[in-house]
CSV table of C-alpha atoms in Angstrom, one decimal:
chain,number,residue,atom,x,y,z
S,26,PRO,CA,23.1,7.7,2.1
S,27,LYS,CA,25.4,6.1,5.0
S,28,ILE,CA,24.9,5.0,8.6
S,29,THR,CA,27.1,8.0,9.5
S,30,ASP,CA,24.8,10.5,8.3
S,31,ILE,CA,21.5,8.4,9.7
S,32,GLY,CA,19.2,9.7,11.8
S,33,LEU,CA,16.2,8.1,13.9
S,34,ILE,CA,12.6,8.8,12.4
S,35,ASP,CA,10.7,10.7,14.9
S,36,SER,CA,8.5,12.5,13.1
S,37,PRO,CA,5.1,11.6,10.9
S,38,LEU,CA,4.5,11.9,6.5
S,39,VAL,CA,0.3,12.4,7.2
S,40,THR,CA,-0.8,11.1,4.0
S,41,GLY,CA,-4.8,12.5,4.2
S,42,ILE,CA,-6.0,9.4,3.9
S,43,THR,CA,-7.3,7.8,7.1
S,44,MET,CA,-7.1,4.4,6.5
S,45,PHE,CA,-2.7,4.7,5.5
S,46,ASP,CA,-2.1,6.8,8.9
S,47,ALA,CA,-4.2,4.8,11.6
S,48,LEU,CA,-3.4,1.3,10.3
S,49,THR,CA,0.3,1.8,7.8
S,50,PRO,CA,1.5,4.9,9.4
S,51,ILE,CA,4.0,5.8,7.4
S,52,GLY,CA,6.9,8.9,9.2
S,53,LYS,CA,9.3,11.1,7.4
S,54,GLY,CA,12.7,8.8,6.3
S,55,GLN,CA,10.8,5.3,5.5
S,56,ASN,CA,10.6,3.7,2.6
S,57,MET,CA,6.9,2.4,2.2
S,58,LEU,CA,5.7,-0.5,-0.4
S,59,VAL,CA,2.7,0.6,-2.2
S,60,ILE,CA,1.5,-3.3,-3.7
S,61,GLY,CA,-1.6,-4.1,-5.8
S,62,GLN,CA,-3.0,-5.8,-9.1
S,63,GLU,CA,-2.4,-4.5,-12.3
S,64,GLU,CA,-4.7,-2.2,-13.3
S,65,GLU,CA,-6.0,-1.1,-17.3
S,66,ASP,CA,-4.8,2.7,-17.2
S,67,THR,CA,-7.5,4.6,-19.6
S,68,LEU,CA,-7.4,8.1,-20.2
S,69,ASP,CA,-10.9,8.7,-19.0
S,70,VAL,CA,-9.9,9.5,-15.4
S,71,THR,CA,-13.0,11.1,-14.4
S,72,SER,CA,-15.2,8.0,-13.8
S,73,PRO,CA,-15.6,5.9,-11.5
S,74,TYR,CA,-12.6,2.8,-11.3
S,75,ASP,CA,-12.1,0.3,-11.0
S,76,GLY,CA,-10.0,-1.9,-9.5
S,77,VAL,CA,-7.0,-1.2,-6.7
S,78,ASN,CA,-6.7,2.8,-7.8
S,79,LYS,CA,-3.1,2.5,-6.9
S,80,ARG,CA,-1.5,5.4,-8.8
S,81,GLY,CA,-5.1,7.0,-7.5
S,82,TRP,CA,-5.0,7.4,-4.1
S,83,MET,CA,-0.6,7.8,-5.3
S,84,MET,CA,-2.5,11.3,-5.9
S,85,ASN,CA,-3.9,11.5,-3.2
S,86,MET,CA,-1.5,11.4,-0.4
S,87,LEU,CA,0.2,14.2,-3.3
S,88,LYS,CA,-2.0,16.4,-2.8
S,89,PHE,CA,-2.6,16.5,1.2
S,90,VAL,CA,1.0,16.4,1.0
S,91,VAL,CA,1.0,19.7,-1.6
S,92,GLU,CA,-2.0,21.3,0.0
S,93,ASN,CA,-0.1,21.6,3.8
S,94,ASP,CA,3.6,22.9,2.5
S,95,ARG,CA,1.0,25.2,0.5
S,96,ALA,CA,-0.6,26.5,4.3
S,97,ARG,CA,2.6,26.8,5.5
S,98,GLN,CA,4.0,28.9,3.0
S,99,SER,CA,1.3,31.1,3.9
S,100,ILE,CA,2.7,30.7,7.7
S,101,HIS,CA,5.5,30.9,7.3
S,102,GLY,CA,7.2,32.3,4.2
S,103,ASP,CA,9.0,29.2,2.7
S,104,ARG,CA,7.8,25.6,1.9
S,105,LYS,CA,10.0,22.6,3.5
S,106,MET,CA,8.6,19.9,1.5
S,107,ARG,CA,9.2,18.2,-2.4
S,108,CYS,CA,7.4,15.6,-4.0
S,109,PHE,CA,9.3,14.0,-7.0
S,110,TYR,CA,7.6,11.2,-9.2
S,111,GLY,CA,9.6,9.1,-11.3
S,112,LEU,CA,7.6,7.3,-14.0
S,113,THR,CA,8.9,4.5,-14.8
S,114,TYR,CA,6.3,3.5,-17.8
S,115,SER,CA,6.9,4.4,-21.5
S,116,ASP,CA,3.7,3.4,-22.0
S,117,ASN,CA,1.5,6.8,-23.7
S,118,THR,CA,-1.3,6.2,-21.8
S,119,VAL,CA,0.5,5.5,-18.8
S,120,ARG,CA,2.1,8.7,-18.7
S,121,ALA,CA,-1.4,10.9,-20.4
S,122,ASN,CA,-3.0,9.4,-18.0
S,123,PHE,CA,-0.5,10.7,-15.1
S,124,ILE,CA,0.0,13.6,-16.3
S,125,ARG,CA,-4.0,14.1,-16.7
S,126,ARG,CA,-4.5,13.4,-12.7
S,127,LEU,CA,-1.9,16.1,-11.5
S,128,GLU,CA,-3.8,18.5,-13.2
S,129,LEU,CA,-7.3,17.2,-12.1
S,130,ALA,CA,-5.4,17.6,-8.2
S,131,GLY,CA,-4.4,20.9,-9.5
S,132,ILE,CA,-1.0,20.5,-8.5
S,133,GLN,CA,1.0,19.5,-11.8
S,134,ASP,CA,3.3,22.7,-10.9
S,135,ASP,CA,3.8,21.6,-7.6
S,136,VAL,CA,5.6,17.9,-7.8
S,137,VAL,CA,7.9,17.9,-10.2
S,138,ALA,CA,8.3,14.6,-12.9
S,139,VAL,CA,10.7,11.9,-13.9
S,140,LEU,CA,9.2,10.6,-17.4
S,141,SER,CA,10.7,8.2,-19.2
S,142,THR,CA,10.9,9.3,-22.9
S,143,ARG,CA,10.3,6.5,-24.3
S,144,GLY,CA,7.4,6.6,-26.5
S,145,GLY,CA,5.1,3.7,-26.7
S,146,VAL,CA,1.4,1.6,-26.5
S,147,VAL,CA,0.9,-1.3,-24.1
S,148,GLY,CA,1.5,-4.6,-23.7
S,149,THR,CA,5.0,-4.0,-25.9
S,150,ALA,CA,7.6,-4.0,-23.5
S,151,GLU,CA,6.3,-7.0,-22.1
S,152,LYS,CA,7.1,-9.4,-24.8
S,153,ASP,CA,9.5,-11.3,-26.1
S,154,ASP,CA,11.1,-10.6,-29.8
S,155,GLY,CA,8.8,-13.8,-30.5
S,156,ASP,CA,10.9,-16.4,-31.8
S,157,GLY,CA,10.1,-18.7,-28.2
S,158,ASN,CA,13.2,-19.1,-27.6
S,159,GLY,CA,13.1,-16.6,-25.0
S,160,ILE,CA,15.3,-13.2,-26.2
S,161,ILE,CA,14.3,-10.7,-25.1
S,162,SER,CA,13.5,-8.2,-27.8
S,163,SER,CA,15.6,-4.7,-27.1
S,164,GLU,CA,13.1,-2.7,-26.7
S,165,ARG,CA,12.2,-4.0,-24.1
S,166,ALA,CA,15.8,-4.0,-21.9
S,167,LEU,CA,16.2,-0.1,-23.0
S,168,GLU,CA,12.5,0.4,-21.0
S,169,ALA,CA,13.1,-1.7,-18.1
S,170,ALA,CA,17.5,0.5,-18.0
S,171,GLU,CA,15.7,3.0,-18.2
S,172,ALA,CA,12.8,2.8,-15.6
S,173,VAL,CA,15.6,2.1,-13.7
S,174,ALA,CA,17.5,5.6,-14.4
S,175,VAL,CA,14.1,6.9,-13.7
S,176,ALA,CA,13.6,5.9,-10.5
S,177,ALA,CA,17.5,6.8,-9.7
S,178,THR,CA,17.4,10.4,-11.2
S,179,ALA,CA,14.5,10.8,-8.4
S,180,CYS,CA,16.0,9.6,-5.5
S,181,SER,CA,19.1,11.9,-6.5
S,182,LEU,CA,17.1,15.2,-6.9
S,183,GLY,CA,14.6,13.4,-2.9
S,184,GLU,CA,18.2,13.5,-2.2
S,185,HIS,CA,19.3,16.9,-3.6
S,186,HIS,CA,16.2,19.0,-1.1
S,187,ALA,CA,17.1,17.1,1.4
S,188,LEU,CA,20.5,17.8,1.2
S,189,THR,CA,21.2,21.2,0.3
S,190,THR,CA,18.2,22.7,2.9
S,191,GLY,CA,17.9,20.6,5.2
S,192,GLY,CA,13.9,20.1,4.4
S,193,ASP,CA,11.2,17.0,3.2
S,194,SER,CA,11.6,14.8,0.1
S,195,LEU,CA,8.2,13.0,-0.2
S,196,VAL,CA,10.1,10.8,-3.5
S,197,ILE,CA,7.3,8.4,-5.2
S,198,ILE,CA,8.1,5.8,-7.8
S,199,ASP,CA,5.7,3.9,-10.2
S,200,ASP,CA,6.4,1.1,-10.2
S,201,VAL,CA,9.6,-0.2,-9.5
S,202,THR,CA,8.3,-4.3,-11.5
S,203,LEU,CA,10.6,-2.8,-14.2
S,204,HIS,CA,14.0,-2.8,-12.0
S,205,LYS,CA,13.2,-6.7,-12.1
S,206,SER,CA,12.3,-6.9,-15.7
S,207,LEU,CA,16.1,-5.4,-16.2
S,208,TRP,CA,17.5,-8.0,-13.9
S,209,ASP,CA,16.1,-10.7,-15.2
S,210,ILE,CA,17.4,-9.5,-18.7
S,211,THR,CA,20.5,-8.7,-18.4
S,212,THR,CA,20.1,-12.2,-16.5
S,213,GLN,CA,19.8,-13.4,-19.9
S,214,TYR,CA,22.5,-12.1,-21.8
S,215,LEU,CA,24.9,-13.6,-19.4
S,216,VAL,CA,23.6,-16.9,-20.5
S,217,GLN,CA,23.9,-16.0,-24.3
S,218,ILE,CA,26.9,-15.2,-24.3
S,219,TYR,CA,28.3,-16.9,-21.2
S,220,GLY,CA,26.2,-20.0,-20.7
S,221,VAL,CA,24.4,-20.6,-17.9
S,222,ASP,CA,27.5,-20.9,-15.1
S,223,ALA,CA,27.8,-17.2,-15.6
S,224,VAL,CA,24.9,-17.0,-13.6
S,225,VAL,CA,23.8,-18.8,-10.0
S,226,GLN,CA,20.1,-21.5,-10.3
S,227,ALA,CA,18.1,-18.6,-8.2
S,228,ASP,CA,19.1,-15.8,-10.6
S,229,LEU,CA,18.4,-18.6,-14.0
S,230,GLN,CA,14.8,-20.2,-12.8
S,231,GLY,CA,13.9,-15.6,-12.4
S,232,GLY,CA,13.6,-16.5,-8.4
S,233,SER,CA,15.7,-14.5,-6.2
S,234,SER,CA,19.9,-14.2,-5.2
S,235,SER,CA,21.6,-12.8,-2.8
S,236,GLU,CA,22.7,-10.1,-5.8
S,237,MET,CA,19.6,-9.7,-7.0
S,238,ARG,CA,17.9,-8.1,-3.4
S,239,GLY,CA,21.5,-5.8,-3.1
S,240,TYR,CA,20.6,-4.5,-6.4
S,241,LEU,CA,17.4,-4.0,-5.3
S,242,SER,CA,17.8,-2.6,-2.0
S,243,GLY,CA,20.2,0.4,-3.7
S,244,LEU,CA,17.0,1.9,-4.3
S,245,ILE,CA,15.5,0.9,-1.9
S,246,GLN,CA,17.5,2.4,0.8
S,247,ARG,CA,17.5,5.8,-0.5
S,248,ALA,CA,15.2,6.5,2.0
S,249,ALA,CA,16.8,8.6,5.1
S,250,ARG,CA,15.8,10.8,7.7
S,251,PHE,CA,19.4,12.7,7.9
S,252,ASN,CA,21.2,14.0,11.2
S,253,ARG,CA,21.4,17.4,12.5
S,254,LYS,CA,25.4,17.0,10.5
S,255,ARG,CA,23.6,16.0,7.4
S,256,GLY,CA,21.3,19.0,7.6
S,257,GLY,CA,17.6,17.1,9.4
S,258,GLY,CA,15.7,16.7,5.9
S,259,SER,CA,14.6,13.6,4.6
S,260,VAL,CA,13.6,12.0,1.6
S,261,THR,CA,10.3,9.4,1.8
S,262,LEU,CA,10.4,6.6,0.0
S,263,ILE,CA,7.2,5.1,-1.7
S,264,LEU,CA,7.5,2.3,-4.2
S,265,LEU,CA,4.9,0.7,-6.4
S,266,SER,CA,4.7,-2.6,-6.4
S,267,THR,CA,2.2,-4.7,-9.4
S,268,LEU,CA,0.4,-7.8,-9.4
S,269,PRO,CA,-0.7,-9.9,-12.0
S,270,GLY,CA,-4.4,-9.1,-12.3
S,271,GLU,CA,-6.9,-11.7,-11.7
S,272,ASN,CA,-8.0,-13.7,-14.6
S,273,GLU,CA,-11.1,-15.3,-14.3
S,274,HIS,CA,-10.5,-19.7,-13.8
S,275,ASP,CA,-12.6,-22.3,-15.8
S,276,ALA,CA,-11.5,-25.3,-14.2
S,277,ALA,CA,-14.7,-27.1,-15.1
S,278,ASN,CA,-14.1,-26.0,-19.2
S,279,SER,CA,-10.0,-27.3,-18.5
S,280,GLY,CA,-10.5,-30.4,-15.4
S,281,GLU,CA,-7.8,-28.5,-13.4
S,282,ASP,CA,-10.6,-28.7,-10.3
S,283,GLU,CA,-10.0,-33.3,-10.2
S,284,ILE,CA,-6.5,-32.3,-9.7
S,285,THR,CA,-5.5,-33.3,-5.8
S,286,PHE,CA,-2.2,-32.8,-5.1
S,287,ASP,CA,0.3,-35.0,-2.8
S,288,VAL,CA,2.4,-33.9,0.5
S,289,SER,CA,4.9,-34.4,-1.4
S,290,ASP,CA,4.9,-32.5,-4.7
S,291,PHE,CA,5.3,-29.4,-2.7
S,292,ASP,CA,9.0,-31.3,-0.7
S,293,GLY,CA,10.6,-28.1,-3.5
S,294,MET,CA,8.8,-24.7,-2.0
S,295,SER,CA,9.4,-23.5,1.0
S,296,GLU,CA,9.5,-23.9,5.0
S,297,LYS,CA,6.2,-21.0,4.9
S,298,ILE,CA,4.9,-23.0,1.8
S,299,LYS,CA,5.3,-26.5,3.9
S,300,THR,CA,3.4,-25.1,7.0
S,301,ARG,CA,0.3,-24.4,5.3
S,302,ILE,CA,0.4,-27.5,3.4
S,303,ALA,CA,0.2,-29.2,6.7
S,304,MET,CA,-2.5,-27.5,8.2
S,305,LEU,CA,-5.2,-27.9,4.8
S,306,MET,CA,-3.6,-31.8,5.3
S,307,LYS,CA,-5.1,-31.4,9.6
S,308,THR,CA,-7.8,-29.9,8.4
S,309,LYS,CA,-8.5,-32.4,5.5
S,310,VAL,CA,-9.1,-29.3,3.0
S,311,PRO,CA,-8.8,-31.2,-0.8
S,312,LEU,CA,-4.7,-30.0,-2.0
S,313,THR,CA,-7.7,-29.0,-5.4
S,314,PRO,CA,-5.6,-25.8,-7.4
S,315,THR,CA,-8.9,-24.2,-6.9
S,316,ASN,CA,-8.5,-23.9,-3.3
S,317,LEU,CA,-4.9,-23.6,-2.8
S,318,ARG,CA,-4.9,-20.3,-5.5
S,319,LYS,CA,-7.8,-19.0,-2.7
S,320,ILE,CA,-5.4,-18.7,-0.1
S,321,GLN,CA,-2.5,-18.2,-3.0
S,322,ILE,CA,0.0,-21.3,-2.3
S,323,PRO,CA,1.4,-21.8,-5.5
S,324,VAL,CA,-0.1,-24.4,-7.0
S,325,PRO,CA,3.2,-27.4,-7.8
S,326,LYS,CA,2.5,-27.4,-11.4
S,327,PRO,CA,1.8,-24.6,-12.6
S,328,SER,CA,1.1,-22.6,-16.4
S,329,GLN,CA,2.9,-20.4,-17.6
S,330,THR,CA,0.6,-17.9,-16.3
S,331,GLU,CA,0.6,-19.3,-13.1
S,332,ASN,CA,4.3,-19.5,-12.8
S,333,ALA,CA,4.0,-15.4,-13.7
S,334,LYS,CA,2.3,-15.1,-10.7
S,335,ARG,CA,4.4,-17.6,-8.9
S,336,LEU,CA,6.9,-15.4,-9.1
S,337,ALA,CA,5.9,-11.9,-8.5
S,338,LEU,CA,4.7,-12.8,-5.7
S,339,GLN,CA,7.9,-13.8,-4.5
S,340,HIS,CA,8.9,-10.8,-6.0
S,341,VAL,CA,7.1,-8.7,-3.2
S,342,GLU,CA,8.0,-11.0,-0.3
S,343,ASP,CA,11.9,-9.9,-1.2
S,344,LEU,CA,11.0,-6.3,-0.9
S,345,ILE,CA,9.0,-6.8,1.6
S,346,SER,CA,12.0,-8.5,3.3
S,347,MET,CA,14.4,-5.1,2.4
S,348,SER,CA,12.0,-2.3,3.3
S,349,ASP,CA,9.9,-0.7,6.5
S,350,GLY,CA,7.0,-1.2,5.8
S,351,GLN,CA,3.5,-2.8,3.1
S,352,ILE,CA,0.5,-1.2,2.5
S,353,TRP,CA,-1.2,-3.9,0.6
S,354,LEU,CA,-4.9,-2.9,-2.3
S,355,ASP,CA,-6.3,-5.9,-2.6
S,356,ASP,CA,-9.2,-6.6,-5.6
S,357,ALA,CA,-11.0,-8.1,-4.0
S,358,LEU,CA,-11.7,-5.8,-1.3
S,359,ALA,CA,-12.5,-2.4,-4.2
S,360,LYS,CA,-14.7,-5.4,-5.0
S,361,MET,CA,-16.4,-5.3,-1.6
S,362,ASN,CA,-16.9,-1.4,-2.4
S,363,ARG,CA,-13.8,-0.8,0.3
S,364,SER,CA,-12.1,2.4,0.1
S,365,PRO,CA,-8.8,1.7,0.0
S,366,PRO,CA,-9.6,-1.8,-0.8
S,367,LEU,CA,-6.0,-2.1,2.2
S,368,ASP,CA,-5.9,-5.5,3.4
S,369,PRO,CA,-5.0,-5.1,7.3
S,370,SER,CA,-3.7,-8.5,7.9
S,371,ARG,CA,-0.6,-7.9,5.4
S,372,SER,CA,-0.2,-4.3,5.1
S,373,MET,CA,2.2,-3.5,8.6
S,374,THR,CA,5.1,-0.3,9.4
S,375,ARG,CA,8.0,-2.0,10.9
S,376,VAL,CA,9.2,1.5,12.5
S,377,GLY,CA,8.4,2.2,16.2
S,378,VAL,CA,8.7,-1.5,16.2
S,379,GLY,CA,9.7,-3.4,18.7
S,380,ALA,CA,12.2,-1.1,22.0
S,381,ASP,CA,12.6,1.5,20.5
S,382,THR,CA,9.1,3.0,20.6
S,383,ARG,CA,9.6,5.9,22.3
S,384,THR,CA,12.7,7.7,20.2
S,385,CYS,CA,11.6,6.6,16.6
S,386,ARG,CA,7.6,6.1,15.5
S,387,ALA,CA,6.1,6.9,12.2
S,388,ASP,CA,3.1,7.8,13.1
S,389,ALA,CA,1.5,10.4,14.6
S,390,PRO,CA,1.1,11.0,18.4
S,391,ALA,CA,-3.3,12.3,18.1
S,392,LEU,CA,-4.0,9.2,16.8
S,393,ARG,CA,-1.8,7.0,18.9
S,394,SER,CA,-3.8,6.7,21.9
S,395,VAL,CA,-6.7,6.9,19.8
S,396,VAL,CA,-6.0,3.5,17.3
S,397,GLY,CA,-4.5,1.6,20.2
S,398,SER,CA,-5.0,-1.8,19.0
S,399,LEU,CA,-6.7,-1.1,16.1
S,400,ARG,CA,-5.2,-4.1,14.0
S,401,PHE,CA,-5.3,-7.3,17.2
S,402,GLU,CA,-8.7,-6.1,16.9
S,403,PHE,CA,-9.4,-5.7,13.1
S,404,GLN,CA,-7.7,-9.6,13.4
S,405,GLN,CA,-9.9,-10.4,15.6
S,406,ALA,CA,-12.7,-9.8,13.9
S,407,MET,CA,-11.0,-11.5,10.6
S,408,ASP,CA,-11.0,-14.6,13.1
S,409,VAL,CA,-14.5,-14.2,14.1
S,410,MET,CA,-16.2,-13.9,10.3
S,411,GLU,CA,-13.2,-16.9,8.9
S,412,SER,CA,-14.4,-19.8,11.8
S,413,SER,CA,-17.8,-18.4,11.2
S,414,ALA,CA,-18.2,-19.3,7.8
S,415,SER,CA,-16.3,-22.5,8.2
S,416,HIS,CA,-18.9,-23.8,10.7
S,417,SER,CA,-21.2,-26.7,8.5
S,418,SER,CA,-23.5,-25.9,10.8
S,419,ALA,CA,-25.7,-23.6,11.7
S,420,SER,CA,-26.1,-23.5,15.9
S,421,SER,CA,-22.5,-23.0,15.5
S,422,VAL,CA,-22.3,-20.4,13.0
S,423,ALA,CA,-25.6,-18.6,15.5
S,424,SER,CA,-23.1,-19.0,18.6
S,425,ALA,CA,-19.6,-18.0,17.4
S,426,SER,CA,-22.0,-14.4,16.1
S,427,SER,CA,-24.0,-14.1,19.6
S,428,GLY,CA,-20.6,-14.3,21.2
S,429,ASN,CA,-18.6,-12.1,19.2
S,430,VAL,CA,-20.8,-9.7,17.5
S,431,LYS,CA,-19.3,-6.8,19.3
S,432,GLN,CA,-15.8,-7.3,17.7
S,433,VAL,CA,-18.1,-7.6,13.9
S,434,GLN,CA,-20.0,-4.0,15.0
S,435,ARG,CA,-16.5,-2.1,16.3
S,436,ARG,CA,-14.8,-3.7,13.0
S,437,ASP,CA,-17.3,-2.7,10.9
S,438,ALA,CA,-17.8,1.2,12.5
S,439,PHE,CA,-13.9,1.7,12.3
S,440,LEU,CA,-14.2,1.1,8.3
S,441,LEU,CA,-17.3,3.3,8.4
S,442,ALA,CA,-14.8,6.0,10.2
S,443,MET,CA,-11.3,5.9,7.8
S,444,HIS,CA,-13.7,5.7,4.4
S,445,GLN,CA,-13.2,7.2,2.1
S,446,LYS,CA,-13.6,8.2,-2.0
S,447,PRO,CA,-11.0,8.0,-4.5
S,448,ASN,CA,-10.4,12.0,-4.5
S,449,GLN,CA,-11.0,12.7,-1.1
S,450,VAL,CA,-8.4,13.6,1.8
S,451,ARG,CA,-9.1,14.5,5.0
S,452,LYS,CA,-6.8,16.8,7.6
S,453,LEU,CA,-5.5,14.9,10.6
S,454,SER,CA,-8.2,16.7,13.0
S,455,HIS,CA,-10.2,15.0,10.9
S,456,GLU,CA,-9.3,11.7,10.9
S,457,CYS,CA,-9.1,11.9,14.8
S,458,VAL,CA,-12.4,12.9,15.0
S,459,ALA,CA,-13.6,10.1,13.1
S,460,LEU,CA,-11.1,7.2,15.3
S,461,ILE,CA,-12.7,8.7,18.1
S,462,ALA,CA,-17.0,8.3,16.4
S,463,ALA,CA,-15.9,5.3,16.1
S,464,SER,CA,-13.6,4.1,19.1
S,465,ARG,CA,-16.2,5.2,21.6
S,466,GLY,CA,-19.2,3.1,20.2
S,467,HIS,CA,-20.8,6.0,18.7
S,468,LEU,CA,-20.9,4.8,15.3
S,469,ASP,CA,-22.8,2.1,16.0
S,470,GLN,CA,-26.9,3.8,15.8
S,471,VAL,CA,-25.2,4.4,12.5
S,472,LEU,CA,-24.7,0.6,11.4
S,473,ARG,CA,-27.8,0.2,13.1
S,474,ARG,CA,-29.4,2.1,10.7
S,475,GLY,CA,-27.6,0.7,7.5
S,476,GLY,CA,-25.7,4.0,7.8
S,477,THR,CA,-22.3,1.5,6.3
S,478,ALA,CA,-19.0,2.6,4.9
S,479,GLY,CA,-19.5,3.1,1.1
S,480,THR,CA,-23.1,3.8,1.9
S,481,PRO,CA,-25.1,7.3,1.6
S,482,ASP,CA,-26.2,7.5,5.0
S,483,GLY,CA,-22.5,7.1,6.1
S,484,ASN,CA,-20.7,8.9,4.0
S,485,GLU,CA,-23.3,11.7,5.4
S,486,ALA,CA,-22.7,10.8,8.9
S,487,ILE,CA,-19.2,11.0,9.1
S,488,GLU,CA,-19.4,14.5,7.4
S,489,GLY,CA,-22.0,15.9,9.0
S,490,LEU,CA,-19.1,14.5,12.1
S,491,ILE,CA,-16.4,16.8,10.9
S,492,ARG,CA,-17.8,20.2,10.0
S,493,HIS,CA,-19.5,20.2,13.8
S,494,ALA,CA,-16.6,19.2,15.3
S,495,GLU,CA,-15.2,22.2,13.0
S,496,LYS,CA,-17.6,24.8,14.5
S,497,GLU,CA,-18.0,23.4,17.6
S,498,ALA,CA,-13.9,22.8,18.8
S,499,PRO,CA,-12.3,25.3,15.8
S,500,GLY,CA,-9.3,25.8,18.4
S,501,ILE,CA,-8.9,22.3,19.5
S,502,MET,CA,-9.0,21.4,15.4
S,503,SER,CA,-6.3,24.1,13.8
S,504,GLU,CA,-4.0,23.0,17.6
S,505,ILE,CA,-4.7,19.0,16.1
S,506,ASP,CA,-3.8,19.6,12.7
S,507,GLY,CA,-0.7,22.7,13.8
S,508,THR,CA,1.7,20.1,16.2
S,509,LEU,CA,0.3,16.7,15.2
S,510,ASP,CA,-1.1,16.3,18.8
S,511,ILE,CA,-3.6,16.7,21.3
S,512,SER,CA,-3.6,17.7,25.2
S,513,LEU,CA,-5.4,15.2,27.5
S,514,GLU,CA,-7.8,18.6,28.4
S,515,SER,CA,-8.1,19.0,25.0
S,516,ARG,CA,-9.3,15.5,24.0
S,517,ASN,CA,-11.5,15.4,26.8
S,518,PHE,CA,-13.3,18.4,25.2
S,519,LEU,CA,-13.4,16.6,21.5
S,520,GLU,CA,-15.4,14.1,23.1
S,521,GLY,CA,-18.0,15.7,24.9
S,522,VAL,CA,-18.0,17.8,20.4
S,523,ILE,CA,-18.8,14.0,19.3
S,524,ALA,CA,-20.7,12.9,21.7
S,525,SER,CA,-22.9,15.5,21.8
S,526,TYR,CA,-23.7,15.7,17.9
S,527,PHE,CA,-25.2,11.9,18.2
S,528,THR,CA,-26.9,12.9,21.2
S,529,GLU,CA,-28.5,15.2,18.3
């Protein structure tokens, strides 16, 4: 969209996922990255899901948005929101899985799916022709090219709806990894035909160049909140990006842990990496491959797998620098039963940050006063826990724990309030009730009884609280869902209702 066509992002896209709405709110007209490790895709979508489950959380979001729009139709007689899903994979299993997920959610008739017409099997699109010369197969090239076309088509459909009806579009691109593949493929073709002078050095090494950033921004910047002259509609763009999965690394067999790198080994890396290396040296942490991987610093002498991970992370960093925000889903948190496995330290929204926060906001007003400095509190609690764990003496740990136990307990209370099952969505009013309970300390007694996030006792406490609020304050709950805001008088009354539930 042209600059003259764009207005300010001033209304939220409520996702029905409390952790997203509270920590990384998405505004209508914003673009947002959803980052996570690759996962095994099976047809059995009803079984317990391991991993970060990016596609599953996107289905949650779609289901909530569609149900909200259906409710609007029953009241106002029209539907303002349309959803579009661009699935760039040509793999038959992934495609069947996606269609099955839509059917299970009951939204297959409400989501416009843009799919690749090519059919394939797992993994075929990621291999070269096998002659050892690094020449990309025509099959992979065609898949990557069609993936770019699928993404562009989904965006165009979303724009058409926004511009012709003045309505809102939600476009999800799953995912953008093949965009980078197409750039790499065309780079190799140029080198084969015209020689290495035909491309810039960064592209030749698989890295980033200004040309590639311009190519990617052509997709990322399709999101927009259109001004009144252009109808006042919006295109909200969610871009999924996949990182290589974490494989078990057998350092004992390889003898790799015997390697200790020197500071000079990192001379060719970015200033950000060099700063982190200097901090490690200052604290006398050995620069071994295992230590570097733990804090996601590239190994200076990488294997082919390590090099692929490094380039993938670099690609994600490039996307982050061009986007309005990112939701980072971490496999390690998923294994710890965090649901959703959002990493607060690496997730954020950049809409409404800075001086112009009164007219440009992505968060719902009802959540704004409840959440407050939640991100900062989360980071403080993480710093306390990491500091305690790094101290060798028991007395230091005890001292740190006794002095900061309230911070950690407050973090656990908010984690309990924001915990959701992979197939569960919440109304905005439900999110407010759970978060108010956490902010006022009412969930502390639940935690003391062992009702932490993800436990049956914890889940029942939150679900019971929401049922109680619906029964005792139905008008206020409807007010929050209808206006996305809450008056001071209504909030005071709702806080009393919440307190009464725990008193009883």
